[in-house]
Amino acid sequence: MVRVPKIVPWTSTEEYMGVGDSLYSDDAGERRRGVAIVKAWRARGRVPVAVDATASLVDMLDADTSRAAGVTGTRLRHMYAMAMIRFVNSIVDLEQKGAYAQSMAALASRIGMPAWFVELRHTCTHEQIPSLAVLRAACEQALGWLGDYYWKKQERVMPADTMDRVRGALLAYKAAYDATRVTEEQQQAEHAGAFNAARAALAELLGVMHADAVRLYVVPVLLEPGLLVPEDKRQRAKFPDCAMPAGWARQWGGLFRLLEETWGATLVFEELLGGIAAALAPECGDAGIFAAVDSTPSTSHAAMLVAWVRWILKKHYVPGGESTVSIGDLLEACLRSPGYYSRAVLKAVSDADPTLKRELKPFVDYMGRALAALVAADAAEAKAGKGVAEFSEQTLQDEERLMQERLKEALGGAAEDEDEDEAMDVDAAGAQPAAAQTASGRWAYVAQDAWVPCPIGALSDGSIPALELPAWLDDVPLHATSA
C-alpha cells in the first residue's frame, strides 16, 4: 500500500529544528527571526499547534520586553491572557477524542501539563485577569514546558560518526550474508547466528534514526563501491545496456525488506533514486552543460547505478497507475543536467514507460547529438593542434628513452638498466632466447629471485591495473578518416 506523504510548511527537518533553536535563542533578533518564519509557515499551510503556541508565547514576551509607547499594563495583561488561553485550549483539545467530552484538568493531567495552567486559563476566561507578574511567569513556564515535552522530543541528533556507524553496520550485514551462502550445511548453521546478529544490530541502529537518515546516511553508503555497486569492476554492469548482473539484486532483497519495514518502500526507493540522480546528474552550475564534474562516478560505477534505476522502475513503478515511487524528481534532475549518464537514465525511464518514451525521445536524441558533436569537436581540436600522430620505430624509441629518464628521476637513480650478463643468466634458466629480449632494446626480464607467479592480466605484485576507458570514447573513431 502506498503511504500518503504528509504535507508540511517547512522544506526540511533542518529548517524545522532550526526554527526551534531560534525561538529558544538568547538573542532577541534570532527569536524575532524564528517568529517571522512561523508566520510564513502559517501562510503556507497548517502549522503544528505546539509550534504555533511557542511562536505566540515568544512573540508576547518580546513584545513585553520592547514595550512600545502607549501600550498600557492592562493591554499587556489582556494580550498575555489571550496567549495563555489559546495555548491551553489548542494543546489540550487535541486529547479530546472520546464520544463524551472530558474535563480540561483530566486531559491536561494525561499529557503532563501543570494543573495550574488550566486554572489560569479558567481564571482569564471567567474571572478577573491575573496580575502582569503572574502572567509573565506563566508564559515563561509554558515555554519551558513546550521545550521539554515537544521540542526536545523532536530532536534526532546523530553522533558525528553516524556515517561510519551506518557503513560498518551495512558492511557487517553483507559480510554475514555472504558467509551464509556456503554449500556445507554445518557451516550454514554456524553462520546463520552471526547473520541474525548482524541484522538485529542493523535494525536497532536504523530504528533510532529519523527518516532523513535515509537521504543523509543510508543512501550515500549504499551507493559506495562494495555494497549495491560491486567492488570488483568486472562484476558490474556495462554500457550501453546497463543490465543488472545475474543474481546481484536478489541478494539485497533482505536488506530492502528491512529498510521498508523501518521507513516504508516509498521513502526508501524514492530517496535511492534521488541519490542516484545526484550522482549521475549533478548540478552543472558554472561548469556548463556536458562539462565533467569532479564527483562524477567512474564508467562502470555509473553503469551499475543505471542498472539499479532499471531494477527499481521494474519493481516499483507502474506506468499510468498507482506506483510505489514517483519519478518526477529523477526526470527533472536528468533534464536539468544533460550528459552521457543522465541520457542513460532517461533511456531507462523510456523503456519502463512507453508513454514517456514518446515525450522524452526529443530530449534523448538532442543529448545524443550534442555529445557526438562534443566528441567530434574535441577530436578536431586535437587534430588541429597536434596533427596526425606518426608511429615509427624511431618515434617509439624516443618515447621509451624519455620514459626511462623520467623513471630514473622519479626513483632517484635507483632504476638502472639490467646488465646483459644477468639477462643471459635468466635465459639459461628457461626464459626466451636472449636475442628476443635484447633485439629491440626496450624490454627487460624481471630478476629471477624477485619474480612471483601472478594471474594473467595482473601486475607482478598481484594488483589489477585500471584499464577501463571513459564511456564517451565509444563514439570516437580509431583512425582519422579522409574527406
Coordinates of C-alpha atoms in Angstrom, one line a residue:
M1 CA 0.0 0.0 0.0
V2 CA 1.3 3.4 -0.9
R3 CA 1.9 5.7 2.0
V4 CA 0.4 9.1 1.6
P5 CA 3.0 11.8 2.2
K6 CA 2.4 14.4 4.9
I7 CA 2.4 17.9 3.6
V8 CA 4.3 20.3 6.0
P9 CA 5.1 24.0 5.5
W10 CA 8.8 23.6 6.1
T11 CA 11.2 22.4 3.4
S12 CA 13.4 20.1 5.5
T13 CA 13.9 18.8 9.0
E14 CA 17.0 21.1 9.3
E15 CA 14.8 24.2 8.8
Y16 CA 12.2 22.8 11.2
M17 CA 14.7 22.2 14.0
G18 CA 16.5 25.5 13.2
V19 CA 13.3 27.4 13.9
G20 CA 13.0 25.7 17.3
D21 CA 16.6 26.8 18.1
S22 CA 15.8 30.3 17.0
L23 CA 12.6 30.5 19.2
Y24 CA 14.6 29.5 22.3
S25 CA 17.7 31.6 21.5
D26 CA 19.1 34.2 23.9
D27 CA 19.4 36.7 21.1
A28 CA 16.2 38.8 20.6
G29 CA 16.9 39.2 16.9
E30 CA 17.2 35.5 16.5
R31 CA 13.9 35.0 18.3
R32 CA 12.1 37.5 16.1
R33 CA 13.5 35.7 13.1
G34 CA 12.0 32.4 14.4
V35 CA 8.6 34.1 14.9
A36 CA 8.7 35.5 11.4
I37 CA 9.4 32.1 9.9
V38 CA 6.5 30.6 11.8
K39 CA 4.2 33.4 10.4
A40 CA 5.4 32.5 6.9
W41 CA 4.6 28.8 7.7
R42 CA 1.0 29.8 8.7
A43 CA 0.6 31.4 5.2
R44 CA 1.8 28.2 3.6
G45 CA -0.3 25.7 5.4
R46 CA -1.2 24.1 8.7
V47 CA 1.3 24.6 11.5
P48 CA 1.5 22.1 14.5
V49 CA -0.3 23.6 17.5
A50 CA 2.8 23.3 19.7
V51 CA 4.9 25.3 17.1
D52 CA 2.2 27.9 16.8
A53 CA 1.8 28.2 20.6
T54 CA 5.6 28.5 21.0
A55 CA 5.8 31.3 18.5
S56 CA 2.9 33.2 20.0
L57 CA 4.3 33.0 23.5
V58 CA 7.8 34.1 22.4
D59 CA 6.2 36.9 20.4
M60 CA 4.3 38.0 23.5
L61 CA 7.4 38.0 25.8
D62 CA 9.4 40.0 23.2
A63 CA 6.6 42.5 22.8
D64 CA 6.6 42.9 26.6
T65 CA 10.3 43.4 26.7
S66 CA 10.4 46.0 24.0
R67 CA 7.1 47.7 25.0
A68 CA 6.1 50.4 22.6
A69 CA 4.9 53.8 23.7
G70 CA 1.2 53.9 24.6
V71 CA 1.0 50.2 25.4
T72 CA -0.6 50.1 28.9
G73 CA -0.3 47.4 31.5
T74 CA -3.9 46.5 31.1
R75 CA -3.4 45.9 27.4
L76 CA -0.4 43.7 28.1
R77 CA -2.5 41.7 30.6
H78 CA -5.1 41.1 28.0
M79 CA -2.5 40.1 25.4
Y80 CA -0.9 37.7 27.9
A81 CA -4.3 36.2 28.9
M82 CA -5.2 35.6 25.2
A83 CA -1.9 33.9 24.5
M84 CA -2.3 31.6 27.6
I85 CA -5.9 30.7 26.8
R86 CA -5.0 29.8 23.2
F87 CA -2.0 27.8 24.4
V88 CA -4.0 25.7 26.8
N89 CA -7.0 25.2 24.5
S90 CA -5.0 24.2 21.4
I91 CA -2.8 21.7 23.3
V92 CA -5.5 20.1 25.5
D93 CA -8.2 19.9 22.8
L94 CA -6.0 17.5 20.8
E95 CA -6.7 14.9 23.5
Q96 CA -10.5 15.3 23.3
K97 CA -11.1 12.1 21.3
G98 CA -13.9 10.2 23.0
A99 CA -17.6 10.2 22.4
Y100 CA -18.1 12.2 25.6
A101 CA -16.2 15.3 26.5
Q102 CA -13.8 15.1 29.3
S103 CA -12.7 17.8 31.7
M104 CA -9.8 20.1 30.8
A105 CA -8.0 19.1 34.1
A106 CA -8.2 15.4 33.3
L107 CA -6.9 15.9 29.7
A108 CA -4.1 18.1 30.9
S109 CA -3.0 15.6 33.5
R110 CA -2.9 12.9 30.8
I111 CA -0.3 14.8 28.8
G112 CA 1.7 16.1 31.8
M113 CA 0.6 19.7 31.6
P114 CA 0.7 21.5 35.0
A115 CA -2.7 21.8 36.5
W116 CA -2.3 25.5 37.3
F117 CA -2.2 26.3 33.6
V118 CA -5.7 25.0 33.3
E119 CA -6.7 27.0 36.4
L120 CA -5.1 30.1 34.9
R121 CA -6.9 29.6 31.7
H122 CA -10.2 29.3 33.6
T123 CA -9.5 32.5 35.6
C124 CA -8.6 34.5 32.5
T125 CA -11.8 33.4 30.8
H126 CA -14.4 33.6 33.5
E127 CA -12.9 35.7 36.3
Q128 CA -10.6 38.7 36.8
I129 CA -7.4 38.6 34.7
P130 CA -4.4 38.0 37.0
S131 CA -1.6 40.4 37.5
L132 CA 1.1 41.0 35.0
A133 CA 3.8 39.3 37.1
V134 CA 1.7 36.1 37.3
L135 CA 1.0 36.1 33.6
R136 CA 4.7 36.7 32.7
A137 CA 5.7 33.8 35.0
A138 CA 3.0 31.6 33.4
C139 CA 4.2 32.4 29.9
E140 CA 7.8 31.6 30.7
Q141 CA 6.8 28.3 32.3
A142 CA 4.6 27.4 29.4
L143 CA 7.6 27.9 27.1
G144 CA 9.7 25.7 29.3
W145 CA 7.0 23.0 29.3
L146 CA 6.8 23.1 25.5
G147 CA 10.6 22.9 25.2
D148 CA 10.6 19.8 27.4
Y149 CA 7.5 18.0 26.2
Y150 CA 7.7 18.9 22.5
W151 CA 10.9 20.4 21.1
K152 CA 13.3 18.1 22.8
K153 CA 11.4 15.1 21.7
Q154 CA 11.6 16.3 18.1
E155 CA 15.4 16.3 18.2
R156 CA 17.1 13.4 16.5
V157 CA 20.7 14.5 16.8
M158 CA 23.0 11.8 15.5
P159 CA 26.7 11.5 16.5
A160 CA 29.4 12.8 14.3
D161 CA 30.4 9.3 13.4
T162 CA 26.9 8.3 12.2
M163 CA 28.1 7.8 8.6
D164 CA 30.9 5.4 9.8
R165 CA 28.4 3.5 12.0
V166 CA 26.0 3.0 9.2
R167 CA 28.7 2.0 6.8
G168 CA 30.1 -0.5 9.4
A169 CA 26.7 -2.0 10.1
L170 CA 25.8 -2.4 6.4
L171 CA 29.2 -4.0 5.6
A172 CA 28.9 -6.3 8.6
Y173 CA 25.4 -7.3 7.3
K174 CA 26.8 -8.0 3.8
A175 CA 29.7 -10.0 5.1
A176 CA 27.4 -12.1 7.3
Y177 CA 25.1 -12.7 4.4
D178 CA 27.9 -13.7 2.1
A179 CA 29.1 -16.2 4.8
T180 CA 25.7 -17.9 4.9
R181 CA 26.0 -18.7 1.2
V182 CA 28.4 -21.6 1.7
T183 CA 27.4 -25.0 0.5
E184 CA 28.2 -27.1 3.6
E185 CA 25.1 -27.4 5.9
Q186 CA 27.2 -27.3 9.1
Q187 CA 28.9 -24.1 8.1
Q188 CA 25.5 -22.6 7.1
A189 CA 24.2 -23.3 10.6
E190 CA 27.3 -21.7 12.1
H191 CA 27.0 -18.5 10.1
A192 CA 23.2 -18.2 10.5
G193 CA 23.6 -17.0 14.0
A194 CA 26.1 -14.4 13.0
F195 CA 23.9 -13.2 10.2
N196 CA 20.9 -12.8 12.5
A197 CA 23.0 -10.9 15.0
A198 CA 24.3 -8.5 12.2
R199 CA 20.7 -8.0 11.0
A200 CA 19.5 -7.3 14.5
A201 CA 22.3 -4.8 15.1
L202 CA 21.5 -3.0 11.8
A203 CA 17.8 -2.9 12.6
E204 CA 18.5 -1.4 16.0
L205 CA 20.7 1.3 14.5
L206 CA 18.2 2.2 11.8
G207 CA 15.3 2.1 14.3
V208 CA 16.6 5.1 16.2
M209 CA 17.2 7.2 13.2
H210 CA 14.9 9.9 11.7
A211 CA 13.5 9.4 8.2
D212 CA 16.0 12.0 6.9
A213 CA 18.8 9.5 7.8
V214 CA 17.8 7.6 4.6
R215 CA 18.9 10.5 2.5
L216 CA 21.8 11.7 4.7
Y217 CA 23.5 8.4 5.6
V218 CA 21.9 5.2 4.3
V219 CA 21.7 6.0 0.6
P220 CA 25.2 7.6 0.2
V221 CA 26.7 4.5 1.9
L222 CA 24.7 2.0 -0.2
L223 CA 25.9 3.7 -3.4
E224 CA 29.5 3.4 -2.5
P225 CA 31.6 0.6 -4.1
G226 CA 31.3 -2.6 -2.1
L227 CA 27.6 -2.6 -1.4
L228 CA 25.0 -2.0 -4.1
V229 CA 27.9 -1.4 -6.5
P230 CA 30.3 -4.5 -6.6
E231 CA 33.8 -3.8 -5.5
D232 CA 35.1 -5.8 -8.5
K233 CA 34.7 -3.8 -11.7
R234 CA 34.4 -7.0 -13.7
Q235 CA 31.2 -7.8 -11.9
R236 CA 29.5 -4.5 -12.7
A237 CA 27.0 -3.6 -15.4
K238 CA 28.3 -2.2 -18.7
F239 CA 27.1 0.5 -21.1
P240 CA 25.1 0.8 -23.2
D241 CA 22.5 -1.8 -22.0
C242 CA 23.3 -1.4 -18.2
A243 CA 21.9 -4.9 -17.4
M244 CA 21.9 -5.9 -13.8
P245 CA 24.4 -8.7 -13.2
A246 CA 22.8 -12.1 -12.7
G247 CA 21.8 -12.7 -9.1
W248 CA 23.1 -9.4 -7.8
A249 CA 19.8 -7.8 -7.0
R250 CA 18.5 -10.9 -5.3
Q251 CA 21.0 -10.9 -2.5
W252 CA 19.8 -7.4 -1.4
G253 CA 16.2 -8.4 -1.0
G254 CA 16.5 -9.0 2.7
L255 CA 18.1 -5.6 3.3
F256 CA 15.5 -3.8 1.2
R257 CA 12.7 -5.5 3.3
L258 CA 14.4 -4.3 6.5
L259 CA 14.5 -0.8 5.2
E260 CA 10.9 -1.0 4.0
E261 CA 9.8 -2.2 7.5
T262 CA 11.6 0.8 9.0
W263 CA 10.6 3.7 6.7
G264 CA 8.3 2.3 4.0
A265 CA 9.0 1.4 0.4
T266 CA 8.1 4.8 -1.0
L267 CA 10.6 6.7 1.1
V268 CA 13.4 4.2 0.7
F269 CA 13.3 3.8 -3.1
E270 CA 12.5 7.5 -3.9
E271 CA 15.5 8.5 -1.8
L272 CA 17.6 5.9 -3.5
L273 CA 16.5 7.3 -6.9
G274 CA 17.3 10.7 -5.6
G275 CA 20.8 9.7 -4.6
I276 CA 21.4 8.0 -7.9
A277 CA 20.2 11.2 -9.7
A278 CA 22.5 13.3 -7.6
A279 CA 25.5 11.1 -8.5
L280 CA 24.7 10.7 -12.2
A281 CA 23.3 14.1 -13.0
P282 CA 24.9 16.7 -10.6
E283 CA 24.0 20.3 -10.9
C284 CA 26.2 21.7 -13.7
G285 CA 26.4 25.2 -12.1
D286 CA 29.2 27.3 -13.6
A287 CA 30.8 24.3 -15.2
G288 CA 28.3 24.4 -18.1
I289 CA 26.2 21.7 -19.8
F290 CA 28.0 18.5 -20.6
A291 CA 31.0 19.5 -18.5
A292 CA 32.8 16.9 -16.4
V293 CA 32.3 17.2 -12.7
D294 CA 34.9 16.0 -10.1
S295 CA 32.3 14.0 -8.2
T296 CA 31.1 12.1 -11.3
P297 CA 31.5 8.3 -10.7
S298 CA 33.6 6.1 -13.0
T299 CA 32.1 4.5 -16.1
S300 CA 31.4 1.1 -14.5
H301 CA 30.1 2.6 -11.3
A302 CA 27.7 4.8 -13.3
A303 CA 26.6 1.8 -15.4
M304 CA 25.8 -0.1 -12.2
L305 CA 23.7 2.9 -10.8
V306 CA 21.7 3.0 -14.1
A307 CA 21.1 -0.8 -13.7
W308 CA 19.6 -0.1 -10.2
V309 CA 17.4 2.6 -11.8
R310 CA 16.1 0.0 -14.2
W311 CA 15.6 -2.5 -11.4
I312 CA 13.7 0.0 -9.2
L313 CA 11.5 1.1 -12.1
K314 CA 10.7 -2.6 -12.9
K315 CA 9.8 -3.5 -9.4
H316 CA 8.1 -0.3 -8.0
Y317 CA 6.9 1.8 -11.0
V318 CA 3.6 1.3 -12.8
P319 CA 3.2 3.5 -15.9
G320 CA -0.1 5.4 -15.6
G321 CA -1.1 3.6 -12.5
E322 CA -0.6 3.6 -8.7
S323 CA 3.2 3.3 -8.2
T324 CA 5.3 2.9 -5.1
V325 CA 7.7 5.6 -6.4
S326 CA 7.4 8.9 -8.2
I327 CA 10.0 9.7 -10.9
G328 CA 9.3 13.4 -11.3
D329 CA 12.4 14.5 -9.4
L330 CA 14.5 11.9 -11.3
L331 CA 13.4 13.3 -14.6
E332 CA 13.9 16.9 -13.6
A333 CA 17.5 16.2 -12.4
C334 CA 18.4 14.4 -15.7
L335 CA 16.8 17.1 -17.9
R336 CA 18.5 19.9 -16.0
S337 CA 21.9 18.3 -16.2
P338 CA 22.2 16.6 -19.6
G339 CA 25.1 14.3 -20.1
Y340 CA 26.1 10.7 -21.0
Y341 CA 24.9 9.2 -17.7
S342 CA 21.7 11.3 -17.4
R343 CA 20.9 10.3 -21.0
A344 CA 21.2 6.6 -20.0
V345 CA 18.8 7.2 -17.1
L346 CA 16.3 8.8 -19.4
K347 CA 16.6 5.8 -21.8
A348 CA 15.9 3.6 -18.8
V349 CA 12.8 5.6 -17.9
S350 CA 11.7 5.4 -21.6
D351 CA 12.0 1.6 -21.6
A352 CA 9.9 1.5 -18.4
D353 CA 7.1 3.8 -19.6
P354 CA 6.0 3.8 -23.3
T355 CA 4.1 7.0 -22.9
L356 CA 7.0 8.9 -21.5
K357 CA 9.2 7.3 -24.2
R358 CA 7.5 9.4 -26.9
E359 CA 7.8 12.6 -24.8
L360 CA 11.4 12.0 -23.8
K361 CA 12.6 11.0 -27.3
P362 CA 13.4 14.6 -28.4
F363 CA 15.5 15.2 -25.3
V364 CA 17.3 11.9 -25.6
D365 CA 18.1 12.5 -29.3
Y366 CA 19.2 16.0 -28.6
M367 CA 21.6 14.8 -25.9
G368 CA 23.0 12.2 -28.3
R369 CA 23.6 14.8 -31.0
A370 CA 25.2 17.2 -28.5
L371 CA 27.5 14.5 -27.1
A372 CA 28.5 13.4 -30.6
A373 CA 29.2 17.0 -31.6
L374 CA 31.3 17.5 -28.4
V375 CA 33.4 14.4 -29.2
A376 CA 33.9 15.5 -32.8
A377 CA 34.9 19.0 -31.7
D378 CA 37.5 17.5 -29.3
A379 CA 38.9 15.2 -32.0
A380 CA 39.1 18.1 -34.4
E381 CA 40.8 20.3 -31.9
A382 CA 43.3 17.6 -31.1
K383 CA 44.0 17.0 -34.8
A384 CA 44.5 20.7 -35.5
G385 CA 46.7 21.2 -32.5
K386 CA 48.9 18.2 -32.8
G387 CA 48.4 16.8 -36.3
V388 CA 48.1 13.2 -37.2
A389 CA 50.3 11.1 -35.0
E390 CA 53.1 9.3 -36.8
F391 CA 54.2 6.0 -35.5
S392 CA 57.6 4.7 -36.4
E393 CA 60.3 2.8 -34.7
Q394 CA 62.4 5.9 -34.1
T395 CA 59.3 7.7 -32.5
L396 CA 58.7 4.8 -30.2
Q397 CA 62.4 4.6 -29.2
D398 CA 62.4 8.3 -28.4
E399 CA 59.3 8.0 -26.3
E400 CA 60.8 5.0 -24.5
R401 CA 64.1 6.9 -23.8
L402 CA 62.1 9.8 -22.4
M403 CA 60.0 7.5 -20.2
Q404 CA 63.2 5.8 -18.8
E405 CA 64.7 9.2 -18.0
R406 CA 61.5 10.2 -16.1
L407 CA 61.5 6.9 -14.3
K408 CA 65.1 7.3 -13.1
E409 CA 64.3 10.8 -11.9
A410 CA 61.3 9.6 -10.0
L411 CA 63.2 6.8 -8.4
G412 CA 66.2 8.9 -7.6
G413 CA 68.5 7.0 -9.9
A414 CA 67.6 3.6 -8.3
A415 CA 66.2 2.2 -11.5
E416 CA 69.2 1.1 -13.6
D417 CA 69.3 -0.9 -16.7
E418 CA 69.8 -4.7 -16.2
D419 CA 73.2 -6.0 -17.1
E420 CA 73.4 -8.2 -20.2
D421 CA 75.1 -11.0 -18.3
E422 CA 72.2 -11.0 -15.8
A423 CA 69.8 -11.3 -18.7
M424 CA 71.8 -14.2 -20.2
D425 CA 71.6 -16.0 -16.8
V426 CA 67.8 -15.6 -16.9
D427 CA 67.9 -17.0 -20.4
A428 CA 69.8 -20.1 -19.3
A429 CA 67.1 -20.7 -16.6
G430 CA 64.5 -21.4 -19.3
A431 CA 63.5 -18.0 -20.5
Q432 CA 63.2 -16.9 -24.1
P433 CA 66.3 -16.5 -26.2
A434 CA 68.4 -13.5 -25.3
A435 CA 68.2 -12.3 -28.8
A436 CA 64.4 -11.9 -28.5
Q437 CA 65.0 -10.0 -25.3
T438 CA 67.6 -7.6 -26.5
A439 CA 66.6 -7.2 -30.1
S440 CA 64.5 -4.1 -29.6
G441 CA 66.4 -2.8 -26.6
R442 CA 63.1 -1.9 -24.9
W443 CA 62.2 -5.0 -22.7
A444 CA 64.0 -6.4 -19.7
Y445 CA 63.3 -9.6 -17.7
V446 CA 62.3 -9.3 -14.0
A447 CA 65.1 -10.6 -11.8
Q448 CA 64.5 -14.3 -11.2
D449 CA 64.6 -14.0 -7.4
A450 CA 62.0 -11.2 -7.4
W451 CA 59.5 -12.8 -9.8
V452 CA 56.4 -14.5 -8.3
P453 CA 53.6 -16.2 -10.2
C454 CA 50.6 -13.9 -10.8
P455 CA 47.3 -14.2 -12.7
I456 CA 47.1 -13.3 -16.3
G457 CA 46.2 -9.6 -16.6
A458 CA 47.7 -8.7 -13.2
L459 CA 50.9 -6.9 -12.4
S460 CA 53.8 -8.8 -10.8
D461 CA 52.7 -7.6 -7.3
G462 CA 49.2 -9.1 -7.8
S463 CA 47.4 -5.8 -8.3
I464 CA 45.0 -5.4 -11.2
P465 CA 45.6 -2.3 -13.4
A466 CA 42.7 0.0 -14.2
L467 CA 42.4 -0.3 -17.9
E468 CA 38.8 0.9 -18.5
L469 CA 38.3 3.9 -20.8
P470 CA 35.7 6.7 -20.5
A471 CA 32.3 5.8 -21.9
W472 CA 32.4 8.8 -24.3
L473 CA 35.3 7.2 -26.2
D474 CA 32.9 4.6 -27.6
D475 CA 31.9 7.1 -30.3
V476 CA 35.5 8.3 -31.1
P477 CA 36.9 6.8 -34.4
L478 CA 40.1 4.9 -34.1
H479 CA 41.6 6.3 -37.2
A480 CA 41.2 9.7 -38.9
T481 CA 39.0 9.5 -42.0
S482 CA 40.0 11.3 -45.1
A483 CA 37.5 13.5 -46.9

